[in-house]
Short mmCIF file of C-alpha atoms in Angstrom, two decimals:
data_model
loop_
_atom_site.label_atom_id
_atom_site.label_comp_id
_atom_site.label_asym_id
_atom_site.label_seq_id
_atom_site.Cartn_x
_atom_site.Cartn_y
_atom_site.Cartn_z
CA UNK A 1 19.56 0.03 -15.24
CA UNK A 2 19.49 3.78 -16.36
CA UNK A 3 15.70 5.17 -15.99
CA UNK A 4 14.31 6.85 -18.96
CA UNK A 5 13.15 10.33 -17.88
CA UNK A 6 10.58 12.44 -19.49
CA UNK A 7 10.77 16.13 -19.22
CA UNK A 8 7.58 16.98 -19.45
CA UNK A 9 7.99 20.61 -18.82
CA UNK A 10 10.21 20.73 -22.12
CA UNK A 11 6.78 19.07 -23.82
CA UNK A 12 4.45 21.73 -23.00
CA UNK A 13 7.28 24.66 -22.85
CA UNK A 14 5.75 25.77 -26.36
CA UNK A 15 2.22 26.13 -24.86
CA UNK A 16 2.68 28.41 -22.49
CA UNK A 17 4.46 31.06 -24.68
CA UNK A 18 0.97 31.49 -26.05
CA UNK A 19 0.35 33.35 -22.63
CA UNK A 20 3.07 35.78 -22.56
CA UNK A 21 3.28 37.00 -26.17
CA UNK A 22 2.51 40.69 -26.78
CA UNK A 23 -0.78 41.66 -27.66
CA UNK A 24 -0.84 41.66 -31.83
CA UNK A 25 -4.15 43.17 -32.19
CA UNK A 26 -2.92 46.50 -30.63
CA UNK A 27 -3.44 48.59 -33.73
CA UNK A 28 -2.54 52.48 -33.12
CA UNK A 29 -4.52 52.26 -29.87
CA UNK A 30 -7.63 50.43 -31.79
CA UNK A 31 -8.40 46.66 -31.46
CA UNK A 32 -9.92 44.93 -34.04
CA UNK A 33 -12.82 42.53 -32.77
CA UNK A 34 -12.55 40.42 -36.24
CA UNK A 35 -8.77 39.84 -36.10
CA UNK A 36 -9.21 39.05 -32.22
CA UNK A 37 -11.76 36.30 -32.91
CA UNK A 38 -9.48 35.04 -35.74
CA UNK A 39 -6.37 34.97 -33.64
CA UNK A 40 -8.16 33.30 -30.91
CA UNK A 41 -9.87 30.38 -32.50
CA UNK A 42 -6.60 29.85 -34.56
CA UNK A 43 -4.34 29.99 -31.47
CA UNK A 44 -6.69 27.65 -29.41
CA UNK A 45 -6.28 25.42 -32.67
CA UNK A 46 -2.49 25.59 -32.08
CA UNK A 47 -2.61 25.09 -28.28
CA UNK A 48 -5.08 21.89 -28.63
CA UNK A 49 -2.60 20.32 -31.34
CA UNK A 50 0.40 20.69 -29.40
CA UNK A 51 -1.26 19.63 -26.38
CA UNK A 52 -2.97 16.57 -28.12
CA UNK A 53 0.73 15.77 -29.45
CA UNK A 54 2.19 15.74 -25.84
CA UNK A 55 -0.89 13.84 -24.71
CA UNK A 56 -0.33 11.40 -27.28
CA UNK A 57 3.45 11.21 -26.64
CA UNK A 58 3.09 10.48 -22.83
CA UNK A 59 0.15 8.13 -23.66
CA UNK A 60 2.41 6.01 -25.82
CA UNK A 61 4.95 5.86 -23.29
CA UNK A 62 2.70 4.72 -20.37
CA UNK A 63 1.28 2.14 -22.77
CA UNK A 64 4.65 0.66 -23.50
CA UNK A 65 5.62 0.71 -20.06
CA UNK A 66 2.66 -1.38 -19.56
CA UNK A 67 3.96 -4.48 -21.52
CA UNK A 68 7.80 -3.81 -21.97
CA UNK A 69 9.40 -3.85 -18.62
CA UNK A 70 12.94 -2.93 -19.82
CA UNK A 71 15.39 -3.54 -22.93
CA UNK A 72 19.18 -4.82 -23.11
CA UNK A 73 20.75 -3.45 -26.24
CA UNK A 74 17.26 -2.80 -28.21
CA UNK A 75 16.39 -6.55 -26.85
CA UNK A 76 13.06 -6.28 -25.00
CA UNK A 77 11.98 -7.91 -21.97
CA UNK A 78 8.12 -8.11 -21.36
CA UNK A 79 6.35 -7.77 -17.99
CA UNK A 80 4.48 -10.80 -18.54
CA UNK A 81 8.08 -12.80 -18.58
CA UNK A 82 8.44 -10.71 -15.05
CA UNK A 83 5.09 -11.55 -13.73
CA UNK A 84 5.70 -15.48 -14.77
CA UNK A 85 8.95 -15.87 -13.49
CA UNK A 86 7.51 -13.67 -9.92
CA UNK A 87 4.49 -16.54 -9.93
CA UNK A 88 6.73 -19.41 -10.37
CA UNK A 89 8.65 -17.88 -7.21
CA UNK A 90 5.87 -17.27 -5.25
CA UNK A 91 2.62 -17.65 -6.73
CA UNK A 92 0.98 -20.44 -4.67
CA UNK A 93 1.76 -18.64 -1.44
CA UNK A 94 1.04 -15.19 -2.54
CA UNK A 95 -2.52 -16.52 -4.11
CA UNK A 96 -3.21 -18.32 -0.45
CA UNK A 97 -2.21 -15.13 1.33
CA UNK A 98 -4.60 -13.04 -0.69
CA UNK A 99 -7.44 -15.76 -0.51
CA UNK A 100 -6.73 -15.21 3.37
CA UNK A 101 -7.14 -11.67 3.76
CA UNK A 102 -10.06 -11.80 1.89
CA UNK A 103 -11.88 -14.33 3.55
CA UNK A 104 -10.93 -12.28 6.70
CA UNK A 105 -12.15 -8.91 5.65
CA UNK A 106 -15.30 -10.66 4.33
CA UNK A 107 -16.08 -12.38 7.74
CA UNK A 108 -15.37 -8.98 9.61
CA UNK A 109 -18.14 -7.31 7.08
CA UNK A 110 -20.22 -10.12 7.51
CA UNK A 111 -20.42 -9.48 11.52
CA UNK A 112 -19.99 -5.60 10.99
CA UNK A 113 -16.15 -5.44 12.61
CA UNK A 114 -14.57 -3.04 11.75
CA UNK A 115 -10.98 -1.03 12.48
CA UNK A 116 -10.58 2.63 13.09
CA UNK A 117 -8.05 5.18 11.96
CA UNK A 118 -7.26 5.55 15.59
CA UNK A 119 -6.58 2.18 16.14
CA UNK A 120 -4.45 1.69 13.54
CA UNK A 121 -2.32 5.15 14.39
CA UNK A 122 -2.20 4.02 17.81
CA UNK A 123 -0.35 0.71 16.82
CA UNK A 124 2.03 2.35 14.49
CA UNK A 125 2.82 4.96 17.30
CA UNK A 126 3.73 2.08 19.68
CA UNK A 127 5.59 0.44 17.04
CA UNK A 128 7.36 3.69 16.42
CA UNK A 129 8.08 3.81 20.13
CA UNK A 130 9.46 0.23 20.29
CA UNK A 131 11.99 1.08 17.29
CA UNK A 132 13.10 4.17 18.83
CA UNK A 133 14.25 2.29 22.00
CA UNK A 134 16.77 0.13 19.80
CA UNK A 135 17.95 3.21 17.99
CA UNK A 136 15.69 2.78 14.62
CA UNK A 137 13.08 4.70 12.84
CA UNK A 138 10.04 3.43 10.91
CA UNK A 139 10.79 4.42 7.78
CA UNK A 140 14.04 2.83 7.72
CA UNK A 141 12.45 -0.44 9.30
CA UNK A 142 9.86 -0.71 6.60
CA UNK A 143 12.30 -0.15 3.88
CA UNK A 144 14.57 -3.27 5.23
CA UNK A 145 11.35 -5.20 4.49
CA UNK A 146 10.39 -3.72 1.26
CA UNK A 147 7.33 -2.23 2.61
CA UNK A 148 5.35 0.96 2.46
CA UNK A 149 3.42 2.56 5.24
CA UNK A 150 0.36 1.20 3.58
CA UNK A 151 1.39 -2.45 3.34
CA UNK A 152 2.02 -1.96 7.35
CA UNK A 153 -1.26 -0.08 8.06
CA UNK A 154 -2.84 -3.21 6.13
CA UNK A 155 -0.89 -5.89 8.11
CA UNK A 156 -2.57 -4.08 11.68
CA UNK A 157 -5.92 -3.88 10.13
CA UNK A 158 -5.62 -7.36 9.48
CA UNK A 159 -4.12 -8.34 12.82
CA UNK A 160 -7.15 -6.27 14.67
CA UNK A 161 -9.84 -7.71 12.66
CA UNK A 162 -8.43 -11.08 13.46
CA UNK A 163 -8.13 -10.08 17.27
CA UNK A 164 -12.18 -8.88 17.47
CA UNK A 165 -13.03 -11.83 14.97
CA UNK A 166 -11.56 -14.47 17.98
CA UNK A 167 -12.22 -12.07 20.91
CA UNK A 168 -14.75 -14.29 22.79
CA UNK A 169 -12.32 -16.76 22.15
CA UNK A 170 -9.04 -15.48 23.31
CA UNK A 171 -9.21 -14.70 27.03
CA UNK A 172 -6.55 -14.75 29.08
CA UNK A 173 -6.90 -15.53 33.10
CA UNK A 174 -4.63 -14.13 35.92
CA UNK A 175 -3.95 -17.72 36.94
CA UNK A 176 -2.84 -18.09 33.26
CA UNK A 177 -0.64 -15.23 33.64
CA UNK A 178 0.74 -16.12 37.11
CA UNK A 179 1.09 -20.40 35.69
CA UNK A 180 2.98 -18.72 32.71
CA UNK A 181 5.74 -16.69 34.81
CA UNK A 182 5.98 -19.95 37.00
CA UNK A 183 6.46 -22.38 34.04
CA UNK A 184 8.94 -20.36 32.45
CA UNK A 185 10.88 -19.30 35.65
CA UNK A 186 10.84 -15.54 35.14
CA UNK A 187 12.07 -13.79 38.30
CA UNK A 188 10.54 -10.39 39.13
CA UNK A 189 13.12 -8.84 41.61
CA UNK A 190 11.71 -6.10 43.85
CA UNK A 191 11.42 -2.44 42.42
CA UNK A 192 9.89 -4.06 39.03
CA UNK A 193 6.94 -2.90 37.82
CA UNK A 194 4.83 -6.11 37.97
CA UNK A 195 1.98 -4.51 36.59
CA UNK A 196 3.75 -3.76 33.34
CA UNK A 197 5.36 -6.80 33.45
CA UNK A 198 1.91 -8.83 33.47
CA UNK A 199 0.63 -6.93 30.50
CA UNK A 200 3.40 -7.66 28.73
CA UNK A 201 3.03 -11.54 29.41
CA UNK A 202 -0.70 -11.52 28.90
CA UNK A 203 -0.22 -10.26 25.61
CA UNK A 204 2.65 -12.93 25.02
CA UNK A 205 -0.15 -15.51 25.58
CA UNK A 206 -2.86 -13.63 23.61
CA UNK A 207 -0.35 -13.99 20.66
CA UNK A 208 -0.34 -17.64 21.26
CA UNK A 209 -4.07 -18.45 21.63
CA UNK A 210 -4.26 -15.98 18.43
CA UNK A 211 -2.11 -18.22 16.68
CA UNK A 212 -3.90 -21.71 17.83
CA UNK A 213 -7.63 -20.48 17.28
CA UNK A 214 -6.78 -18.30 13.63
CA UNK A 215 -5.97 -21.61 12.01
CA UNK A 216 -9.40 -23.08 12.76
CA UNK A 217 -11.27 -19.92 11.80
CA UNK A 218 -9.59 -19.91 8.60
CA UNK A 219 -10.37 -23.69 8.07
CA UNK A 220 -14.07 -23.13 8.89
CA UNK A 221 -14.30 -19.75 6.58
CA UNK A 222 -12.81 -21.48 3.69
CA UNK A 223 -15.33 -24.64 4.45
CA UNK A 224 -18.12 -22.42 4.04
CA UNK A 225 -16.64 -19.87 1.26
CA UNK A 226 -16.91 -20.86 -2.28
CA UNK A 227 -13.44 -20.42 -3.82
CA UNK A 228 -12.41 -21.28 -7.23
CA UNK A 229 -8.81 -21.30 -8.12
CA UNK A 230 -8.24 -20.94 -11.62
CA UNK A 231 -4.67 -20.98 -11.95
CA UNK A 232 -2.10 -24.00 -10.62
CA UNK A 233 1.32 -23.59 -9.21
#
């Protein structure tokens, strides 16, 4: 659908002309103070009037877009219709996700747990390295997922908060790593960076344990929280 473009420069072009005119008060080398004052007042009113019309026009367009998403041959499609359709398709899961996010952030704040910008940047850098090894870049990967960089940062923040909230319950021992290697019949040929391999396996086990513990954490948070649901999907 073709998007309507508003040429803001064109709307304000008339205003600009008031600042490039030749001085109209110059009469035979003398300047009339009274005429100058009258001119300034008159032009201030005119500039103000044009600015008011421009703001009203832009404001009207903005307000219209708050209610109308599009028109088809003059027939409007309301934003409320779009919202209702989206809620019908994924309202329940989206609400559950937002409630979960809020519970995690509230609990982290209560325990004074936070995630620094350095931690987020480090996580993003690791993702970029991983994507680069697959001949991909972060911008394209995010676009494929329908995500923005801020979406990714928010997800990383939530993941880090969960890891810190469950840090005392999620520990991985060397014995567990060795058992994982044995149970999954992972071979470590000579020349393999075994320390790096064990580190990767440790991360895998940690994620598995987090998956098991997070549901228990969320259940406890929901029981302790006062959650009022006003919309049923």
